[in-house]
mmCIF file of C-alpha atoms in Angstrom:
data_model
loop_
_atom_site.group_PDB
_atom_site.id
_atom_site.type_symbol
_atom_site.label_atom_id
_atom_site.label_comp_id
_atom_site.label_asym_id
_atom_site.label_seq_id
_atom_site.Cartn_x
_atom_site.Cartn_y
_atom_site.Cartn_z
ATOM 1 C CA UNK A 1 -33.027 -2.175 -21.409
ATOM 2 C CA UNK A 2 -34.933 -4.994 -19.349
ATOM 3 C CA UNK A 3 -33.232 -8.126 -19.723
ATOM 4 C CA UNK A 4 -29.772 -8.246 -18.309
ATOM 5 C CA UNK A 5 -26.976 -11.209 -17.996
ATOM 6 C CA UNK A 6 -24.804 -11.394 -15.049
ATOM 7 C CA UNK A 7 -21.582 -13.914 -14.057
ATOM 8 C CA UNK A 8 -18.514 -14.434 -12.780
ATOM 9 C CA UNK A 9 -17.104 -16.280 -15.207
ATOM 10 C CA UNK A 10 -14.739 -19.157 -13.979
ATOM 11 C CA UNK A 11 -16.191 -19.128 -10.480
ATOM 12 C CA UNK A 12 -19.803 -19.870 -8.410
ATOM 13 C CA UNK A 13 -21.273 -16.919 -6.916
ATOM 14 C CA UNK A 14 -21.755 -17.831 -3.353
ATOM 15 C CA UNK A 15 -25.337 -16.198 -2.260
ATOM 16 C CA UNK A 16 -25.232 -18.532 1.425
ATOM 17 C CA UNK A 17 -21.743 -17.941 2.558
ATOM 18 C CA UNK A 18 -20.314 -15.880 5.037
ATOM 19 C CA UNK A 19 -17.757 -15.639 2.170
ATOM 20 C CA UNK A 20 -13.848 -16.784 2.493
ATOM 21 C CA UNK A 21 -10.551 -15.105 3.824
ATOM 22 C CA UNK A 22 -8.579 -15.156 0.493
ATOM 23 C CA UNK A 23 -11.637 -12.459 -0.332
ATOM 24 C CA UNK A 24 -13.102 -11.741 -4.105
ATOM 25 C CA UNK A 25 -16.564 -14.442 -2.451
ATOM 26 C CA UNK A 26 -18.357 -11.247 -1.196
ATOM 27 C CA UNK A 27 -18.021 -9.063 -4.498
ATOM 28 C CA UNK A 28 -20.066 -10.236 -6.900
ATOM 29 C CA UNK A 29 -23.423 -11.552 -4.925
ATOM 30 C CA UNK A 30 -23.003 -8.031 -3.092
ATOM 31 C CA UNK A 31 -23.118 -5.886 -6.871
ATOM 32 C CA UNK A 32 -26.157 -8.438 -7.919
ATOM 33 C CA UNK A 33 -27.698 -7.434 -5.128
ATOM 34 C CA UNK A 34 -27.493 -3.789 -5.287
ATOM 35 C CA UNK A 35 -28.546 -3.404 -8.941
ATOM 36 C CA UNK A 36 -31.391 -5.690 -8.568
ATOM 37 C CA UNK A 37 -32.655 -4.392 -5.437
ATOM 38 C CA UNK A 38 -32.477 -0.821 -6.700
ATOM 39 C CA UNK A 39 -34.128 -1.571 -10.302
ATOM 40 C CA UNK A 40 -37.239 -3.342 -9.568
ATOM 41 C CA UNK A 41 -37.468 -2.853 -13.190
ATOM 42 C CA UNK A 42 -34.746 -4.843 -14.899
ATOM 43 C CA UNK A 43 -34.890 -8.663 -14.802
ATOM 44 C CA UNK A 44 -31.055 -9.851 -14.227
ATOM 45 C CA UNK A 45 -30.438 -13.323 -15.317
ATOM 46 C CA UNK A 46 -27.382 -15.457 -13.108
ATOM 47 C CA UNK A 47 -25.946 -17.054 -16.768
ATOM 48 C CA UNK A 48 -23.181 -18.241 -14.263
ATOM 49 C CA UNK A 49 -23.067 -20.752 -11.665
ATOM 50 C CA UNK A 50 -24.336 -20.723 -7.994
ATOM 51 C CA UNK A 51 -25.743 -22.027 -5.648
ATOM 52 C CA UNK A 52 -29.117 -19.670 -6.000
ATOM 53 C CA UNK A 53 -31.234 -22.863 -7.134
ATOM 54 C CA UNK A 54 -29.657 -24.526 -3.338
ATOM 55 C CA UNK A 55 -32.070 -21.110 -1.422
ATOM 56 C CA UNK A 56 -35.251 -21.681 0.023
ATOM 57 C CA UNK A 57 -37.957 -19.282 -0.857
ATOM 58 C CA UNK A 58 -37.382 -17.165 2.571
ATOM 59 C CA UNK A 59 -33.792 -16.613 1.618
ATOM 60 C CA UNK A 60 -34.575 -15.615 -1.772
ATOM 61 C CA UNK A 61 -37.194 -13.138 -0.729
ATOM 62 C CA UNK A 62 -34.811 -11.534 1.186
ATOM 63 C CA UNK A 63 -32.041 -11.307 -0.959
ATOM 64 C CA UNK A 64 -34.087 -10.290 -3.737
ATOM 65 C CA UNK A 65 -37.858 -8.851 -2.740
ATOM 66 C CA UNK A 66 -38.295 -7.901 -6.473
ATOM 67 C CA UNK A 67 -38.330 -11.486 -7.636
ATOM 68 C CA UNK A 68 -36.521 -10.238 -10.516
ATOM 69 C CA UNK A 69 -33.411 -12.036 -10.336
ATOM 70 C CA UNK A 70 -33.703 -15.722 -12.414
ATOM 71 C CA UNK A 71 -31.071 -18.856 -12.083
ATOM 72 C CA UNK A 72 -30.712 -19.707 -16.228
ATOM 73 C CA UNK A 73 -29.304 -22.742 -14.724
ATOM 74 C CA UNK A 74 -31.015 -24.065 -11.785
ATOM 75 C CA UNK A 75 -31.892 -27.890 -11.182
ATOM 76 C CA UNK A 76 -31.204 -28.486 -15.306
ATOM 77 C CA UNK A 77 -29.790 -31.436 -16.140
ATOM 78 C CA UNK A 78 -28.129 -32.654 -19.294
ATOM 79 C CA UNK A 79 -28.190 -35.580 -21.114
ATOM 80 C CA UNK A 80 -24.860 -34.393 -23.014
ATOM 81 C CA UNK A 81 -21.601 -32.745 -21.739
ATOM 82 C CA UNK A 82 -22.566 -30.539 -25.366
ATOM 83 C CA UNK A 83 -25.673 -29.424 -24.034
ATOM 84 C CA UNK A 84 -24.456 -28.052 -20.627
ATOM 85 C CA UNK A 85 -21.850 -26.246 -22.697
ATOM 86 C CA UNK A 86 -24.424 -24.560 -25.085
ATOM 87 C CA UNK A 87 -27.364 -24.000 -22.710
ATOM 88 C CA UNK A 88 -26.890 -20.408 -22.116
ATOM 89 C CA UNK A 89 -26.503 -19.747 -25.881
ATOM 90 C CA UNK A 90 -30.210 -22.141 -25.696
ATOM 91 C CA UNK A 91 -31.120 -19.488 -23.015
ATOM 92 C CA UNK A 92 -30.629 -16.131 -25.087
ATOM 93 C CA UNK A 93 -32.861 -17.946 -27.611
ATOM 94 C CA UNK A 94 -35.327 -17.990 -25.202
ATOM 95 C CA UNK A 95 -34.998 -14.338 -23.020
ATOM 96 C CA UNK A 96 -33.029 -12.618 -25.334
ATOM 97 C CA UNK A 97 -30.748 -10.921 -23.334
ATOM 98 C CA UNK A 98 -30.041 -7.244 -24.020
ATOM 99 C CA UNK A 99 -26.209 -6.884 -22.292
ATOM 100 C CA UNK A 100 -24.158 -8.825 -19.825
ATOM 101 C CA UNK A 101 -22.475 -7.479 -16.942
ATOM 102 C CA UNK A 102 -19.509 -10.051 -16.241
ATOM 103 C CA UNK A 103 -16.873 -10.525 -13.216
ATOM 104 C CA UNK A 104 -13.727 -12.911 -13.532
ATOM 105 C CA UNK A 105 -12.185 -15.321 -11.470
ATOM 106 C CA UNK A 106 -9.081 -17.369 -12.189
ATOM 107 C CA UNK A 107 -10.025 -18.511 -15.664
ATOM 108 C CA UNK A 108 -8.155 -21.546 -18.460
ATOM 109 C CA UNK A 109 -6.359 -19.961 -21.185
ATOM 110 C CA UNK A 110 -8.636 -22.229 -22.598
ATOM 111 C CA UNK A 111 -12.614 -22.666 -22.270
ATOM 112 C CA UNK A 112 -13.987 -23.728 -25.366
ATOM 113 C CA UNK A 113 -14.067 -27.451 -25.794
ATOM 114 C CA UNK A 114 -12.802 -29.329 -28.781
ATOM 115 C CA UNK A 115 -12.494 -26.358 -31.069
ATOM 116 C CA UNK A 116 -9.040 -24.263 -30.013
ATOM 117 C CA UNK A 117 -5.842 -25.620 -31.481
ATOM 118 C CA UNK A 118 -2.547 -26.168 -29.419
ATOM 119 C CA UNK A 119 -0.153 -23.385 -29.580
ATOM 120 C CA UNK A 120 3.112 -25.473 -30.497
ATOM 121 C CA UNK A 121 1.124 -27.755 -33.083
ATOM 122 C CA UNK A 122 -1.577 -25.997 -34.327
ATOM 123 C CA UNK A 123 -2.909 -29.402 -35.833
ATOM 124 C CA UNK A 124 -3.865 -30.614 -32.196
ATOM 125 C CA UNK A 125 -6.628 -29.459 -30.182
ATOM 126 C CA UNK A 126 -6.165 -28.334 -26.626
ATOM 127 C CA UNK A 127 -7.957 -29.757 -23.566
ATOM 128 C CA UNK A 128 -10.618 -28.018 -21.683
ATOM 129 C CA UNK A 129 -10.291 -29.322 -17.949
ATOM 130 C CA UNK A 130 -13.598 -29.756 -15.981
ATOM 131 C CA UNK A 131 -13.156 -26.871 -14.162
ATOM 132 C CA UNK A 132 -13.694 -24.898 -16.537
ATOM 133 C CA UNK A 133 -15.915 -26.429 -18.895
ATOM 134 C CA UNK A 134 -18.497 -26.262 -15.404
ATOM 135 C CA UNK A 135 -17.928 -22.338 -14.883
ATOM 136 C CA UNK A 136 -16.316 -20.968 -18.229
ATOM 137 C CA UNK A 137 -16.835 -22.640 -20.962
ATOM 138 C CA UNK A 138 -20.879 -22.028 -21.625
ATOM 139 C CA UNK A 139 -20.575 -18.157 -20.806
ATOM 140 C CA UNK A 140 -17.124 -17.894 -23.425
ATOM 141 C CA UNK A 141 -19.254 -19.655 -25.988
ATOM 142 C CA UNK A 142 -22.175 -17.524 -25.367
ATOM 143 C CA UNK A 143 -20.702 -14.388 -25.504
ATOM 144 C CA UNK A 144 -18.357 -15.572 -28.986
ATOM 145 C CA UNK A 145 -21.305 -17.050 -31.008
ATOM 146 C CA UNK A 146 -24.287 -14.384 -29.558
ATOM 147 C CA UNK A 147 -22.160 -10.929 -29.539
ATOM 148 C CA UNK A 148 -23.994 -9.572 -26.330
ATOM 149 C CA UNK A 149 -22.490 -6.322 -25.580
ATOM 150 C CA UNK A 150 -21.164 -6.497 -22.167
ATOM 151 C CA UNK A 151 -19.339 -4.513 -19.471
ATOM 152 C CA UNK A 152 -16.338 -6.317 -17.491
ATOM 153 C CA UNK A 153 -16.156 -5.321 -13.685
ATOM 154 C CA UNK A 154 -12.542 -5.840 -12.261
ATOM 155 C CA UNK A 155 -11.866 -5.845 -8.739
ATOM 156 C CA UNK A 156 -8.513 -8.078 -9.076
ATOM 157 C CA UNK A 157 -5.787 -7.056 -11.245
ATOM 158 C CA UNK A 158 -5.129 -10.720 -11.667
ATOM 159 C CA UNK A 159 -8.184 -11.103 -13.461
ATOM 160 C CA UNK A 160 -9.676 -10.215 -16.148
ATOM 161 C CA UNK A 161 -10.953 -10.970 -19.545
ATOM 162 C CA UNK A 162 -7.917 -11.662 -21.216
ATOM 163 C CA UNK A 163 -6.885 -14.499 -19.436
ATOM 164 C CA UNK A 164 -8.270 -16.791 -22.213
ATOM 165 C CA UNK A 165 -7.255 -16.756 -26.108
ATOM 166 C CA UNK A 166 -10.117 -18.132 -27.120
ATOM 167 C CA UNK A 167 -12.543 -14.977 -25.861
ATOM 168 C CA UNK A 168 -12.855 -12.793 -28.692
ATOM 169 C CA UNK A 169 -15.943 -11.197 -27.431
ATOM 170 C CA UNK A 170 -14.461 -8.737 -25.595
ATOM 171 C CA UNK A 171 -16.153 -5.961 -22.792
ATOM 172 C CA UNK A 172 -16.951 -2.281 -24.321
ATOM 173 C CA UNK A 173 -15.293 -1.010 -21.447
ATOM 174 C CA UNK A 174 -13.373 -2.619 -17.997
ATOM 175 C CA UNK A 175 -15.192 -0.897 -14.619
ATOM 176 C CA UNK A 176 -12.048 -1.175 -12.786
ATOM 177 C CA UNK A 177 -10.113 0.421 -9.681
ATOM 178 C CA UNK A 178 -7.286 1.937 -11.532
ATOM 179 C CA UNK A 179 -7.146 4.036 -14.955
ATOM 180 C CA UNK A 180 -5.902 1.778 -17.408
ATOM 181 C CA UNK A 181 -5.164 -0.122 -20.942
ATOM 182 C CA UNK A 182 -4.583 -3.665 -20.909
ATOM 183 C CA UNK A 183 -4.229 -5.829 -23.527
ATOM 184 C CA UNK A 184 -5.814 -9.091 -24.961
ATOM 185 C CA UNK A 185 -4.412 -11.431 -26.752
ATOM 186 C CA UNK A 186 -6.998 -13.759 -28.412
ATOM 187 C CA UNK A 187 -7.694 -15.595 -31.428
ATOM 188 C CA UNK A 188 -9.500 -14.251 -34.465
ATOM 189 C CA UNK A 189 -12.231 -16.086 -34.432
ATOM 190 C CA UNK A 190 -12.849 -20.267 -34.589
ATOM 191 C CA UNK A 191 -12.360 -20.075 -38.281
ATOM 192 C CA UNK A 192 -8.524 -18.256 -38.333
ATOM 193 C CA UNK A 193 -7.086 -18.994 -34.627
ATOM 194 C CA UNK A 194 -4.541 -16.711 -35.879
ATOM 195 C CA UNK A 195 -3.487 -14.431 -32.841
ATOM 196 C CA UNK A 196 -4.404 -10.897 -32.476
ATOM 197 C CA UNK A 197 -4.073 -8.128 -29.923
ATOM 198 C CA UNK A 198 -6.772 -5.461 -28.940
ATOM 199 C CA UNK A 199 -6.668 -3.039 -26.440
ATOM 200 C CA UNK A 200 -9.368 -2.726 -23.435
ATOM 201 C CA UNK A 201 -9.950 0.763 -21.826
ATOM 202 C CA UNK A 202 -10.177 0.099 -18.068
ATOM 203 C CA UNK A 203 -11.321 2.810 -15.813
ATOM 204 C CA UNK A 204 -11.533 3.910 -12.590
ATOM 205 C CA UNK A 205 -15.159 3.349 -11.362
ATOM 206 C CA UNK A 206 -14.864 3.303 -7.451
ATOM 207 C CA UNK A 207 -15.963 -1.022 -8.277
ATOM 208 C CA UNK A 208 -14.689 -1.396 -4.271
ATOM 209 C CA UNK A 209 -17.703 0.054 -2.787
ATOM 210 C CA UNK A 210 -19.294 -2.813 -3.557
ATOM 211 C CA UNK A 211 -18.145 -3.651 0.135
ATOM 212 C CA UNK A 212 -20.579 -1.174 1.695
ATOM 213 C CA UNK A 213 -23.871 -2.821 -0.024
ATOM 214 C CA UNK A 214 -26.473 -3.685 2.442
ATOM 215 C CA UNK A 215 -24.376 -3.038 5.782
ATOM 216 C CA UNK A 216 -25.607 -0.333 8.863
ATOM 217 C CA UNK A 217 -24.322 2.975 7.735
ATOM 218 C CA UNK A 218 -21.680 3.522 11.007
ATOM 219 C CA UNK A 219 -20.754 6.323 13.259
ATOM 220 C CA UNK A 220 -16.914 5.841 13.291
ATOM 221 C CA UNK A 221 -16.849 7.220 16.951
ATOM 222 C CA UNK A 222 -18.899 5.163 18.254
ATOM 223 C CA UNK A 223 -16.760 1.459 18.166
ATOM 224 C CA UNK A 224 -14.162 1.202 21.330
ATOM 225 C CA UNK A 225 -10.745 0.568 20.498
ATOM 226 C CA UNK A 226 -8.561 -1.518 22.415
ATOM 227 C CA UNK A 227 -6.299 -3.061 19.477
ATOM 228 C CA UNK A 228 -3.673 -0.653 18.273
ATOM 229 C CA UNK A 229 -2.050 -2.286 14.639
ATOM 230 C CA UNK A 230 -3.889 -4.680 12.833
ATOM 231 C CA UNK A 231 -2.941 -5.399 8.951
ATOM 232 C CA UNK A 232 -5.304 -7.897 7.063
ATOM 233 C CA UNK A 233 -2.860 -8.797 4.038
ATOM 234 C CA UNK A 234 -2.141 -11.751 2.027
ATOM 235 C CA UNK A 235 1.163 -13.109 1.361
ATOM 236 C CA UNK A 236 0.227 -12.742 -2.783
ATOM 237 C CA UNK A 237 2.530 -13.400 -5.235
ATOM 238 C CA UNK A 238 5.225 -11.852 -5.484
ATOM 239 C CA UNK A 239 5.524 -11.947 -1.722
ATOM 240 C CA UNK A 240 4.540 -8.561 0.126
ATOM 241 C CA UNK A 241 6.752 -10.298 3.025
ATOM 242 C CA UNK A 242 9.614 -7.501 2.466
ATOM 243 C CA UNK A 243 7.321 -4.698 2.113
ATOM 244 C CA UNK A 244 5.474 -6.090 5.452
ATOM 245 C CA UNK A 245 8.765 -6.381 7.312
ATOM 246 C CA UNK A 246 9.994 -3.088 6.320
ATOM 247 C CA UNK A 247 7.284 -1.104 7.337
ATOM 248 C CA UNK A 248 5.529 -2.528 9.885
ATOM 249 C CA UNK A 249 6.580 -6.040 11.579
ATOM 250 C CA UNK A 250 10.230 -3.688 12.314
ATOM 251 C CA UNK A 251 8.848 -1.690 14.243
ATOM 252 C CA UNK A 252 5.413 -3.464 15.718
ATOM 253 C CA UNK A 253 6.426 -6.145 18.352
ATOM 254 C CA UNK A 254 2.788 -6.464 19.416
ATOM 255 C CA UNK A 255 0.898 -6.201 15.770
ATOM 256 C CA UNK A 256 -1.755 -8.646 14.729
ATOM 257 C CA UNK A 257 -1.521 -9.593 10.903
ATOM 258 C CA UNK A 258 -4.316 -11.495 9.673
ATOM 259 C CA UNK A 259 -4.086 -13.301 5.939
ATOM 260 C CA UNK A 260 -2.903 -16.644 3.835
ATOM 261 C CA UNK A 261 0.964 -16.684 4.312
ATOM 262 C CA UNK A 262 3.477 -19.798 3.388
ATOM 263 C CA UNK A 263 6.592 -17.124 3.885
ATOM 264 C CA UNK A 264 9.189 -19.687 6.094
ATOM 265 C CA UNK A 265 9.801 -16.260 8.650
ATOM 266 C CA UNK A 266 6.187 -16.423 9.193
ATOM 267 C CA UNK A 267 6.180 -20.084 10.825
ATOM 268 C CA UNK A 268 7.752 -19.081 14.413
ATOM 269 C CA UNK A 269 6.362 -15.259 14.079
ATOM 270 C CA UNK A 270 3.550 -15.151 16.506
ATOM 271 C CA UNK A 271 2.138 -11.993 14.865
ATOM 272 C CA UNK A 272 0.889 -13.751 12.231
ATOM 273 C CA UNK A 273 -2.700 -15.133 13.320
ATOM 274 C CA UNK A 274 -3.970 -16.768 10.412
ATOM 275 C CA UNK A 275 -6.823 -16.452 8.426
ATOM 276 C CA UNK A 276 -10.325 -15.433 9.112
ATOM 277 C CA UNK A 277 -13.383 -15.463 6.839
ATOM 278 C CA UNK A 278 -14.740 -11.835 6.386
ATOM 279 C CA UNK A 279 -17.220 -11.498 8.466
ATOM 280 C CA UNK A 280 -15.098 -13.424 11.370
ATOM 281 C CA UNK A 281 -12.803 -10.308 10.531
ATOM 282 C CA UNK A 282 -15.492 -7.401 10.715
ATOM 283 C CA UNK A 283 -15.878 -7.323 15.111
ATOM 284 C CA UNK A 284 -11.841 -7.172 15.637
ATOM 285 C CA UNK A 285 -11.547 -4.586 12.960
ATOM 286 C CA UNK A 286 -14.303 -2.374 15.162
ATOM 287 C CA UNK A 287 -11.900 -2.512 18.013
ATOM 288 C CA UNK A 288 -8.831 -1.646 16.083
ATOM 289 C CA UNK A 289 -7.308 1.661 15.246
ATOM 290 C CA UNK A 290 -4.906 1.568 12.401
ATOM 291 C CA UNK A 291 -3.758 -0.848 9.649
ATOM 292 C CA UNK A 292 -1.450 -0.542 7.010
ATOM 293 C CA UNK A 293 -2.608 -1.350 3.390
ATOM 294 C CA UNK A 294 -0.082 -2.812 0.830
ATOM 295 C CA UNK A 295 -1.846 -3.300 -2.842
ATOM 296 C CA UNK A 296 -1.792 -6.244 -4.869
ATOM 297 C CA UNK A 297 -0.455 -4.477 -7.775
ATOM 298 C CA UNK A 298 1.273 -1.088 -8.236
ATOM 299 C CA UNK A 299 -0.974 1.920 -8.091
ATOM 300 C CA UNK A 300 -4.254 -0.013 -7.325
ATOM 301 C CA UNK A 301 -7.280 0.888 -4.983
ATOM 302 C CA UNK A 302 -8.488 -2.334 -3.213
ATOM 303 C CA UNK A 303 -11.879 -2.649 -0.810
ATOM 304 C CA UNK A 304 -9.478 -3.076 1.750
ATOM 305 C CA UNK A 305 -9.595 0.681 2.371
ATOM 306 C CA UNK A 306 -13.268 1.413 2.357
ATOM 307 C CA UNK A 307 -13.309 -1.713 4.693
ATOM 308 C CA UNK A 308 -11.257 -0.566 7.460
ATOM 309 C CA UNK A 309 -12.867 3.239 7.448
ATOM 310 C CA UNK A 310 -16.489 1.549 7.760
ATOM 311 C CA UNK A 311 -15.278 -0.397 10.705
ATOM 312 C CA UNK A 312 -13.163 2.981 12.293
ATOM 313 C CA UNK A 313 -9.984 1.869 11.273
ATOM 314 C CA UNK A 314 -7.568 4.627 10.191
ATOM 315 C CA UNK A 315 -5.574 2.982 7.300
ATOM 316 C CA UNK A 316 -1.968 4.401 5.907
ATOM 317 C CA UNK A 317 -1.598 3.697 2.744
ATOM 318 C CA UNK A 318 1.940 2.229 0.660
ATOM 319 C CA UNK A 319 3.385 4.711 -1.645
ATOM 320 C CA UNK A 320 2.317 2.549 -4.353
ATOM 321 C CA UNK A 321 -1.230 2.451 -2.892
ATOM 322 C CA UNK A 322 -3.871 4.580 -5.150
ATOM 323 C CA UNK A 323 -0.600 6.054 -6.711
ATOM 324 C CA UNK A 324 -3.565 7.675 -8.911
ATOM 325 C CA UNK A 325 -5.421 9.438 -6.316
ATOM 326 C CA UNK A 326 -8.703 8.272 -6.339
ATOM 327 C CA UNK A 327 -9.457 8.022 -2.719
ATOM 328 C CA UNK A 328 -9.247 11.247 -2.008
ATOM 329 C CA UNK A 329 -8.099 10.471 1.318
ATOM 330 C CA UNK A 330 -6.094 12.959 3.519
ATOM 331 C CA UNK A 331 -2.383 12.946 2.798
ATOM 332 C CA UNK A 332 -1.225 12.624 6.241
ATOM 333 C CA UNK A 333 -2.297 9.145 5.597
ATOM 334 C CA UNK A 334 0.839 8.471 3.258
ATOM 335 C CA UNK A 335 3.854 8.055 4.711
ATOM 336 C CA UNK A 336 6.709 8.444 2.444
ATOM 337 C CA UNK A 337 8.652 6.342 4.902
ATOM 338 C CA UNK A 338 8.630 3.396 7.466
ATOM 339 C CA UNK A 339 10.073 5.856 10.048
ATOM 340 C CA UNK A 340 7.448 8.817 8.791
ATOM 341 C CA UNK A 341 4.236 6.082 8.996
ATOM 342 C CA UNK A 342 5.457 5.114 12.602
ATOM 343 C CA UNK A 343 5.749 8.847 13.352
ATOM 344 C CA UNK A 344 2.646 9.435 12.240
ATOM 345 C CA UNK A 345 0.937 7.106 14.468
ATOM 346 C CA UNK A 346 2.532 7.762 17.982
ATOM 347 C CA UNK A 347 1.285 11.521 16.856
ATOM 348 C CA UNK A 348 -2.094 10.442 16.683
ATOM 349 C CA UNK A 349 -1.604 8.391 20.244
ATOM 350 C CA UNK A 350 -0.240 11.400 21.608
ATOM 351 C CA UNK A 351 -2.663 13.517 20.116
ATOM 352 C CA UNK A 352 -6.586 12.571 20.953
ATOM 353 C CA UNK A 353 -8.148 15.718 19.383
ATOM 354 C CA UNK A 354 -6.205 15.124 15.935
ATOM 355 C CA UNK A 355 -7.240 11.667 16.037
ATOM 356 C CA UNK A 356 -10.847 12.246 16.191
ATOM 357 C CA UNK A 357 -10.799 14.942 13.987
ATOM 358 C CA UNK A 358 -9.282 12.534 11.754
ATOM 359 C CA UNK A 359 -12.083 10.182 12.099
ATOM 360 C CA UNK A 360 -14.797 12.718 11.307
ATOM 361 C CA UNK A 361 -12.782 13.761 7.940
ATOM 362 C CA UNK A 362 -12.823 9.807 6.964
ATOM 363 C CA UNK A 363 -16.285 9.775 8.240
ATOM 364 C CA UNK A 364 -16.900 12.253 5.341
ATOM 365 C CA UNK A 365 -15.975 9.917 3.144
ATOM 366 C CA UNK A 366 -18.875 6.967 3.578
ATOM 367 C CA UNK A 367 -21.056 8.268 1.496
ATOM 368 C CA UNK A 368 -24.869 7.011 2.284
ATOM 369 C CA UNK A 369 -25.319 5.749 -1.747
ATOM 370 C CA UNK A 370 -22.445 3.275 -1.173
ATOM 371 C CA UNK A 371 -24.787 1.202 1.370
ATOM 372 C CA UNK A 372 -27.684 1.160 -0.323
ATOM 373 C CA UNK A 373 -26.559 -0.023 -3.890
ATOM 374 C CA UNK A 374 -27.481 3.490 -5.308
ATOM 375 C CA UNK A 375 -24.198 4.205 -6.359
ATOM 376 C CA UNK A 376 -23.319 0.906 -7.825
ATOM 377 C CA UNK A 377 -26.543 1.033 -9.831
ATOM 378 C CA UNK A 378 -25.656 4.499 -11.199
ATOM 379 C CA UNK A 379 -21.933 3.696 -12.148
ATOM 380 C CA UNK A 380 -22.502 -0.025 -13.685
ATOM 381 C CA UNK A 381 -25.720 0.599 -15.310
ATOM 382 C CA UNK A 382 -24.747 4.317 -15.805
ATOM 383 C CA UNK A 383 -21.941 2.911 -18.100
ATOM 384 C CA UNK A 384 -23.890 1.254 -20.776
ATOM 385 C CA UNK A 385 -27.805 2.859 -20.605
ATOM 386 C CA UNK A 386 -28.184 6.038 -21.967
ATOM 387 C CA UNK A 387 -29.433 8.938 -19.557
ATOM 388 C CA UNK A 388 -30.004 5.865 -17.215
ATOM 389 C CA UNK A 389 -31.885 7.451 -13.872
ATOM 390 C CA UNK A 390 -32.387 5.417 -10.605
ATOM 391 C CA UNK A 391 -36.141 4.681 -11.100
ATOM 392 C CA UNK A 392 -38.683 5.447 -8.058
ATOM 393 C CA UNK A 393 -38.646 2.637 -5.682
ATOM 394 C CA UNK A 394 -42.098 3.759 -3.590
ATOM 395 C CA UNK A 395 -43.174 2.860 -7.109
ATOM 396 C CA UNK A 396 -43.202 -0.637 -6.623
ATOM 397 C CA UNK A 397 -44.428 -3.429 -4.854
ATOM 398 C CA UNK A 398 -42.357 -6.109 -3.402
ATOM 399 C CA UNK A 399 -42.845 -9.448 -4.236
ATOM 400 C CA UNK A 400 -45.109 -11.453 -1.457
ATOM 401 C CA UNK A 401 -43.355 -14.382 0.266
ATOM 402 C CA UNK A 402 -45.431 -17.535 0.178
ATOM 403 C CA UNK A 403 -46.933 -19.071 3.586
ATOM 404 C CA UNK A 404 -47.026 -22.681 2.902
ATOM 405 C CA UNK A 405 -49.241 -23.754 5.227
ATOM 406 C CA UNK A 406 -49.877 -27.593 6.311
ATOM 407 C CA UNK A 407 -52.915 -27.399 4.549
ATOM 408 C CA UNK A 408 -51.280 -25.959 1.260
ATOM 409 C CA UNK A 409 -48.792 -29.312 2.011
ATOM 410 C CA UNK A 410 -51.092 -32.304 1.809
ATOM 411 C CA UNK A 411 -53.464 -30.268 -0.770
#
């Protein structure tokens, strides 16, 4: 398999960004880079929107040194709106994509312009908002019409392929951060828009490890810890304030909370410090000793725990975090009650030898394959390529970076 399409449906992929404080922006570019830079023999085609065409040659070479990523959009201009919607279908005819790797942001319930019946009155056609037309319509139209098989990567329980009722070509499997089966309630076809329900299998595949790619492998004992407890948590919906109050706020007067919050009780609480971008947060985490993680959905694993361990922060889990025990952390990090959490932190504070032993155990969870992208390649490409094996990178030459001189400019 040599030609693979890649997209984040519903959102533009940002390669030239320090990443937002809300999360999710870092995952797609990290995963694509991990795949492309470990598989020079495969060409990856950006069928979703991105800022790739705004990057200069030096930046592209740094991100993708094997020159094996092609932006299907580039600076293409369209005379008609319909041409833009059908653009990836035309690219399929040109490039003959063999498979797809799809991620999902927030996507509307209807993505196909001019063809989908309204729910209440099926004699009328549902409207599609402009954002959906730009970031979703070309991909869902391509998937439905060309039937290219694909795998879905799910990093967030809120966003996956069942958001839109008009996406009826579904993934072969969803690579997730939780084992479960979800229902997609979708139309049968454009011609028959009666609804049907399809079960989609999602399997835990360690997709949270995308955080580690291309970061330096750490030695956890190198960090100078000056902050006792810090929590990185967005409020979420439904609000996670009550959990945070019960487990952290009631026991910690000097804790720092970073994230987006609108709950009325945080307005006058100086412990809430607002949002920071992902890369702005890292130096602070390297100074932090402990944190507490509450899942965005019951049972789920998120990238938060591996981000914390990477920075030498000891992460304690809420009882509903990683209920399927995928992370293999020490049971000591799974307190049963708020008092139990506080007692365990104080135990480590009073017993530095035990603190250091726990850090050593966490260090052992950080595999080098998370950092060089081999893990992501094996998990994702191995899910659909029979007998997939990582290629020997020594047998491939990196692309030359053209250095334009003044003579080149005026020639």
